[in-house]
Tab-separated table of C-alpha atoms and ligand atoms in Angstrom:
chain	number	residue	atom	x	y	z
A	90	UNK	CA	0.000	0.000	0.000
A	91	UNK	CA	1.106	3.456	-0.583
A	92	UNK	CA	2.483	5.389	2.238
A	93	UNK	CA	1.095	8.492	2.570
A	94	UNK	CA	2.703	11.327	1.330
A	95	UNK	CA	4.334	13.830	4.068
A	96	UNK	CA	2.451	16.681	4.486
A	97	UNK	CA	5.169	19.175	2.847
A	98	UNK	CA	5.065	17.098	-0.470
A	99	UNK	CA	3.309	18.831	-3.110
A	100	UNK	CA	2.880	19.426	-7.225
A	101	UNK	CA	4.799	22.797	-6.369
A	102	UNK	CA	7.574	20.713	-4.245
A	103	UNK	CA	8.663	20.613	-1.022
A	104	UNK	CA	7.538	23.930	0.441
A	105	UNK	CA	8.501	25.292	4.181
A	106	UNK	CA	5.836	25.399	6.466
A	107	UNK	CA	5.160	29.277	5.961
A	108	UNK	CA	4.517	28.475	1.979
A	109	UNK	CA	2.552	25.722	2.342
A	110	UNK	CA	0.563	27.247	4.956
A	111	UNK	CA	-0.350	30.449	2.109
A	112	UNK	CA	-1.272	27.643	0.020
A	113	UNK	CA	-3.429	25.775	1.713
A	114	UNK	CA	-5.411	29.093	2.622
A	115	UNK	CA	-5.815	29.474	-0.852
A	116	UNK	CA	-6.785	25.381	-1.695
A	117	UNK	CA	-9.664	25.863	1.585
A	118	UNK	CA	-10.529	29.028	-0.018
A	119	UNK	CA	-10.968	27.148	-3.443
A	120	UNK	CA	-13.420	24.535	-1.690
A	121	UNK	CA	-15.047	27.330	0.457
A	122	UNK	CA	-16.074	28.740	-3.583
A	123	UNK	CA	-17.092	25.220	-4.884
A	124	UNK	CA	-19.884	24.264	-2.024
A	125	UNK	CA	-20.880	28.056	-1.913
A	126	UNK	CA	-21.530	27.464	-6.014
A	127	UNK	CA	-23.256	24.011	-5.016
A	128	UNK	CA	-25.779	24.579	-2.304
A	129	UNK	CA	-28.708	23.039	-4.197
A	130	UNK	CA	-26.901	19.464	-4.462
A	131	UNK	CA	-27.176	17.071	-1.267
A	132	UNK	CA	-24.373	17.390	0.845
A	133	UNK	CA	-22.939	13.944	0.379
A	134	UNK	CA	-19.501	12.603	-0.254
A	135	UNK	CA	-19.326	12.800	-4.035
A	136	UNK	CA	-20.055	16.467	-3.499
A	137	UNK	CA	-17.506	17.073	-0.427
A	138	UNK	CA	-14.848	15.146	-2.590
A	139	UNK	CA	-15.356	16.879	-5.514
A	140	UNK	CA	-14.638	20.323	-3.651
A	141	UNK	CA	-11.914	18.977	-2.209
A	142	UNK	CA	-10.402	17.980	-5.501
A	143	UNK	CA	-11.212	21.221	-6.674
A	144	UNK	CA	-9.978	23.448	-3.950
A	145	UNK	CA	-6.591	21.453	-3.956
A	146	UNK	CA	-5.401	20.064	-6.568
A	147	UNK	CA	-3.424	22.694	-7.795
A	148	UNK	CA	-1.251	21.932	-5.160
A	149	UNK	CA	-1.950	17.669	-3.654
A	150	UNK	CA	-1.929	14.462	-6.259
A	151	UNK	CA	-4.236	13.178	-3.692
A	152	UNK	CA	-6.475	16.228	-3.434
A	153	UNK	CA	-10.090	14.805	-3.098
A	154	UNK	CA	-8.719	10.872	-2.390
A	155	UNK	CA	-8.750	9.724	0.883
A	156	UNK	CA	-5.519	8.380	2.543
A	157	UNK	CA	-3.898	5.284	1.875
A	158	UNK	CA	-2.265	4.608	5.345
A	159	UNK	CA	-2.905	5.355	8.617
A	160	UNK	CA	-1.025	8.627	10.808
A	161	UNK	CA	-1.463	8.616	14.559
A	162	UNK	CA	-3.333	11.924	15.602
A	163	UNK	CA	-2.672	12.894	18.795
A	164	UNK	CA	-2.362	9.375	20.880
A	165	UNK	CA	-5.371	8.162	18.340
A	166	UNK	CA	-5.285	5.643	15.540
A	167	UNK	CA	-7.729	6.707	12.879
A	168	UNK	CA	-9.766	3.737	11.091
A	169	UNK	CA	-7.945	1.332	8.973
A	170	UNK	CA	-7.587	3.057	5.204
A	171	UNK	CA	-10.443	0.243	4.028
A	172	UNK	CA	-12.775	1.177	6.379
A	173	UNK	CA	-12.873	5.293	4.767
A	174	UNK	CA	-15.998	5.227	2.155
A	175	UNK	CA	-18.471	3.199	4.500
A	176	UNK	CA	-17.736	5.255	7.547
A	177	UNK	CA	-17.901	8.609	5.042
A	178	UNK	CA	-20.846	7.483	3.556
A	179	UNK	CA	-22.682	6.980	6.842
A	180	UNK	CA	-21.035	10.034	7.859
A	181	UNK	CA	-23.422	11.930	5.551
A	182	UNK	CA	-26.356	9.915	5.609
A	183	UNK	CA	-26.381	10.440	8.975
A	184	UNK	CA	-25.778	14.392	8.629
A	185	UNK	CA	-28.691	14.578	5.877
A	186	UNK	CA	-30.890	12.444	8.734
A	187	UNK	CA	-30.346	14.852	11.844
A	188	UNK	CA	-30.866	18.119	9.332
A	189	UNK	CA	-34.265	16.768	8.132
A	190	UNK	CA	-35.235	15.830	12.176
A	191	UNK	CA	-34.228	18.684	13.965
A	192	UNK	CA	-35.177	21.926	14.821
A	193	UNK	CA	-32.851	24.231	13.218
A	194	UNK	CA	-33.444	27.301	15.676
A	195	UNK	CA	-33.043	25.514	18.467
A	196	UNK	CA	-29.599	26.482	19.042
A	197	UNK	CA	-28.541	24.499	22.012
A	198	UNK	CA	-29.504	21.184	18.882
A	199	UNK	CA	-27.550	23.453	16.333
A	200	UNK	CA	-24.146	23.563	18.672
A	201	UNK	CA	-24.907	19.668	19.668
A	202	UNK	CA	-24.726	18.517	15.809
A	203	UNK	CA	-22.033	21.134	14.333
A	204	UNK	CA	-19.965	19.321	17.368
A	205	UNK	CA	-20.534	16.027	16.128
A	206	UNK	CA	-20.332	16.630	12.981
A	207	UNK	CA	-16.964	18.277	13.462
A	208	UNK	CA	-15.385	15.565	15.562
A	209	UNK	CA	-16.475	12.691	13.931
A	210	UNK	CA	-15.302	13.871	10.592
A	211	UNK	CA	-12.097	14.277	12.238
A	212	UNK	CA	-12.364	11.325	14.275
A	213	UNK	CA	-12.623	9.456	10.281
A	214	UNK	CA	-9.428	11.551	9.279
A	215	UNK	CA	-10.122	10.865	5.620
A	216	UNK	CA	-7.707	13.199	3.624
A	217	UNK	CA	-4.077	12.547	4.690
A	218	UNK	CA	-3.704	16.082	6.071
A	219	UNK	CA	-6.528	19.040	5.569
A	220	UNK	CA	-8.606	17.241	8.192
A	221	UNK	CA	-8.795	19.695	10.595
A	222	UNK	CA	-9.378	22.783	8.395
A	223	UNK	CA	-12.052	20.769	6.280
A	224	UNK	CA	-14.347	19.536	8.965
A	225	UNK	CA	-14.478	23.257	10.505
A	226	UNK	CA	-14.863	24.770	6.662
A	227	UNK	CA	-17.783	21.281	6.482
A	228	UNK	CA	-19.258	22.581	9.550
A	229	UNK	CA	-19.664	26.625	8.234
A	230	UNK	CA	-21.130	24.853	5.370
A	231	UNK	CA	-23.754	23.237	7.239
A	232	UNK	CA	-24.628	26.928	8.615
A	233	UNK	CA	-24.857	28.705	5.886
A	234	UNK	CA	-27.369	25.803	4.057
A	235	UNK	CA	-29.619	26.520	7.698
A	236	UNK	CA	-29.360	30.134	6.989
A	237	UNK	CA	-26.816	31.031	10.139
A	238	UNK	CA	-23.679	33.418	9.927
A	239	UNK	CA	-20.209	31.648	9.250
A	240	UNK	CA	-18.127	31.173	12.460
A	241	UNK	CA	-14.380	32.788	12.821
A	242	UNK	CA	-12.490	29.377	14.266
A	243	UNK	CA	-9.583	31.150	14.276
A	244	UNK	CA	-10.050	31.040	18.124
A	245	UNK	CA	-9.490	27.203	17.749
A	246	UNK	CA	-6.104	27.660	16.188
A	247	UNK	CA	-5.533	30.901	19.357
A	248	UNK	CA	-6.979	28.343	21.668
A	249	UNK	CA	-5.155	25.296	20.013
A	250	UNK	CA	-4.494	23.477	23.259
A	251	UNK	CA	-7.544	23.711	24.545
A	252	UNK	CA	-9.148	22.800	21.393
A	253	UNK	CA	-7.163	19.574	21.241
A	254	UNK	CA	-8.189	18.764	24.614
A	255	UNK	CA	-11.442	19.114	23.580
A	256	UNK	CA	-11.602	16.673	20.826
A	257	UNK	CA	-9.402	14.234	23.410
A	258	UNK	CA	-13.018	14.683	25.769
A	259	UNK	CA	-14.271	13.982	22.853
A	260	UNK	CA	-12.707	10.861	22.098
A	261	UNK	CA	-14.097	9.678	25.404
A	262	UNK	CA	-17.466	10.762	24.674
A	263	UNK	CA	-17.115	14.619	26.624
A	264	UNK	CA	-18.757	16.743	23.833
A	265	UNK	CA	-19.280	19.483	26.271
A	266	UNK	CA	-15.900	21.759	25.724
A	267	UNK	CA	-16.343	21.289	21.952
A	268	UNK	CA	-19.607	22.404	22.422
A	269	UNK	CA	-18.640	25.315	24.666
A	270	UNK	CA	-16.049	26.577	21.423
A	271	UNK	CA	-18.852	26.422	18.866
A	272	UNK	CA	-21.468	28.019	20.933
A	273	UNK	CA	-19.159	30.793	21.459
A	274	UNK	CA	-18.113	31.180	18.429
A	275	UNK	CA	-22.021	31.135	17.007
A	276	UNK	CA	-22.944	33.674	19.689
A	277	UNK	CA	-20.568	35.791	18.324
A	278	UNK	CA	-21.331	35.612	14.904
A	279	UNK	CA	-25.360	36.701	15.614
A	280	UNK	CA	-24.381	39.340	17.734
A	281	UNK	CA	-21.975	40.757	14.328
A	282	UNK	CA	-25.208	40.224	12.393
A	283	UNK	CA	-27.162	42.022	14.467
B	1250	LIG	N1	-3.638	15.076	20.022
B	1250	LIG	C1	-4.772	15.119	19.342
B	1250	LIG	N2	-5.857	14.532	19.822
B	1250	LIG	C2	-7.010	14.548	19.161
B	1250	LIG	N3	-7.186	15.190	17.989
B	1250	LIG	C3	-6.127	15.789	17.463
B	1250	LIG	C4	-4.866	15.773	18.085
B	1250	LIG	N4	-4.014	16.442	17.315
B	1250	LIG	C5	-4.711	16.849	16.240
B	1250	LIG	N5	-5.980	16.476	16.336
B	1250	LIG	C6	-7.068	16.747	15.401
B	1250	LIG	O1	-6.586	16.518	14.098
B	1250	LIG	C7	-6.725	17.708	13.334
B	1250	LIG	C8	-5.537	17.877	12.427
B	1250	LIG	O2	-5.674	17.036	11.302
B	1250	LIG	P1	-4.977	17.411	9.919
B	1250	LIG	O3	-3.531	17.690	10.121
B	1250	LIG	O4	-5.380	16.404	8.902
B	1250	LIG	O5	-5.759	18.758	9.577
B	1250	LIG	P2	-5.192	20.207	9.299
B	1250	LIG	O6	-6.311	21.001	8.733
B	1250	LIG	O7	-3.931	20.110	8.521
B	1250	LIG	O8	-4.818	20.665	10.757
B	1250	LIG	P3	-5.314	21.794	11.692
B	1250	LIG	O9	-6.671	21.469	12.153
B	1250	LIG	O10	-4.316	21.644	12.781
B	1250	LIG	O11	-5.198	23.080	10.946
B	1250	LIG	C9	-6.828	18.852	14.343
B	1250	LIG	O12	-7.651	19.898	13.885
B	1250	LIG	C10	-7.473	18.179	15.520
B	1250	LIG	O13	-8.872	18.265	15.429
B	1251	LIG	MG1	-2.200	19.134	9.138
């Protein structure tokens, strides 16, 4: 099986972190402008791969592919490379399930899926790298399809340690700090719109 490529390895070469960084704004940017141009297809994987591929494959052969092997993140093994397209697929089923049975201004239900949405796309890890940035982009998607403001998750890169340590609750089935970040974060938005 192919290893997966390290994250500095790209069509443009191997870039410092500082470079790649500027580039990956711009490949997130690139799938930010796909899904905005695609809001009246169902948010499944063909479509979230398809942005992918578009946002960055200027810049990753494997832009839109899921991995091939299997990184640790943090002191967690992600699922088995084989395992990807089920759990994805499910993934979104799932997704499309809670939007259609929930009450999208109850916020408190709002935070509650955007958090596990968020971690379990993460918890799947199904790019080799982009993970992160993807599932928060994913979850501003979901927003703006309900009709909310975008959030600013920079705080989760300010806040990085805590932010980690809230996916680790996660892991053990704590949503509550994650939740905590995202209903901040959404409080702050409406009050901006307002
Ligand atoms: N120690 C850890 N425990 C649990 N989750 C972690 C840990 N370290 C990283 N993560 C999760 O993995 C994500 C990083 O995955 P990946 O590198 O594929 O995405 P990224 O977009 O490049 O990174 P980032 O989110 O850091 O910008 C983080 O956003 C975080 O949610
Ligand atoms: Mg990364």
């Amino acid at each position: 099986m192919n290893k997966t490529p390290a994250s500095n390895e790209t069509k443009l070469g191997i870039l410092d972190h500082a470079e790649l960084n500027k580039h990956e704004i711009k490949g997130l940017k690139n799938t930010w402008e796909y899904l905005v141009s695609h809001q009246e297809e169902t948010m499944d994987t063909l479509l979230i791969n398809k942005a992918h591929k578009f946002g960055f494959d200027f810049l990753y052969n494997w832009a839109g592919k899921y991995r091939t092997s299997t990184p640790l993140v943090g002191n967690l093994e992600p699922p088995a490379p084989h395992l990807i397209p089920e759990l994805m697929i499910n993934l979104f089923n799932d997704l499309i399930y809670r939007l259609n049975n929930f009450d999208s201004d109850n916020l408190e239900e709002l935070v509650k899926l955007l958090a596990w949405f968020e971690y379990r796309f993460i918890f799947i890890h199904p790019y080799p790298n982009t993970n992160g940035r993807t599932s928060r982009l994913l979850t501003n998607y979901i927003l703006l399809k309900l009709g909310y403001p975008i959030l600013d998750y920079s705080n989760r890169s300010e806040n990085r340690a805590a932010y980690i340590q809230a996916m680790q609750e996660a892991d053990e089935k704590n949503f509550e700090n994650l939740e905590i970040f995202i209903a901040e974060e959404l409080n702050k938005a409406l009050k901006n719109m307002s």
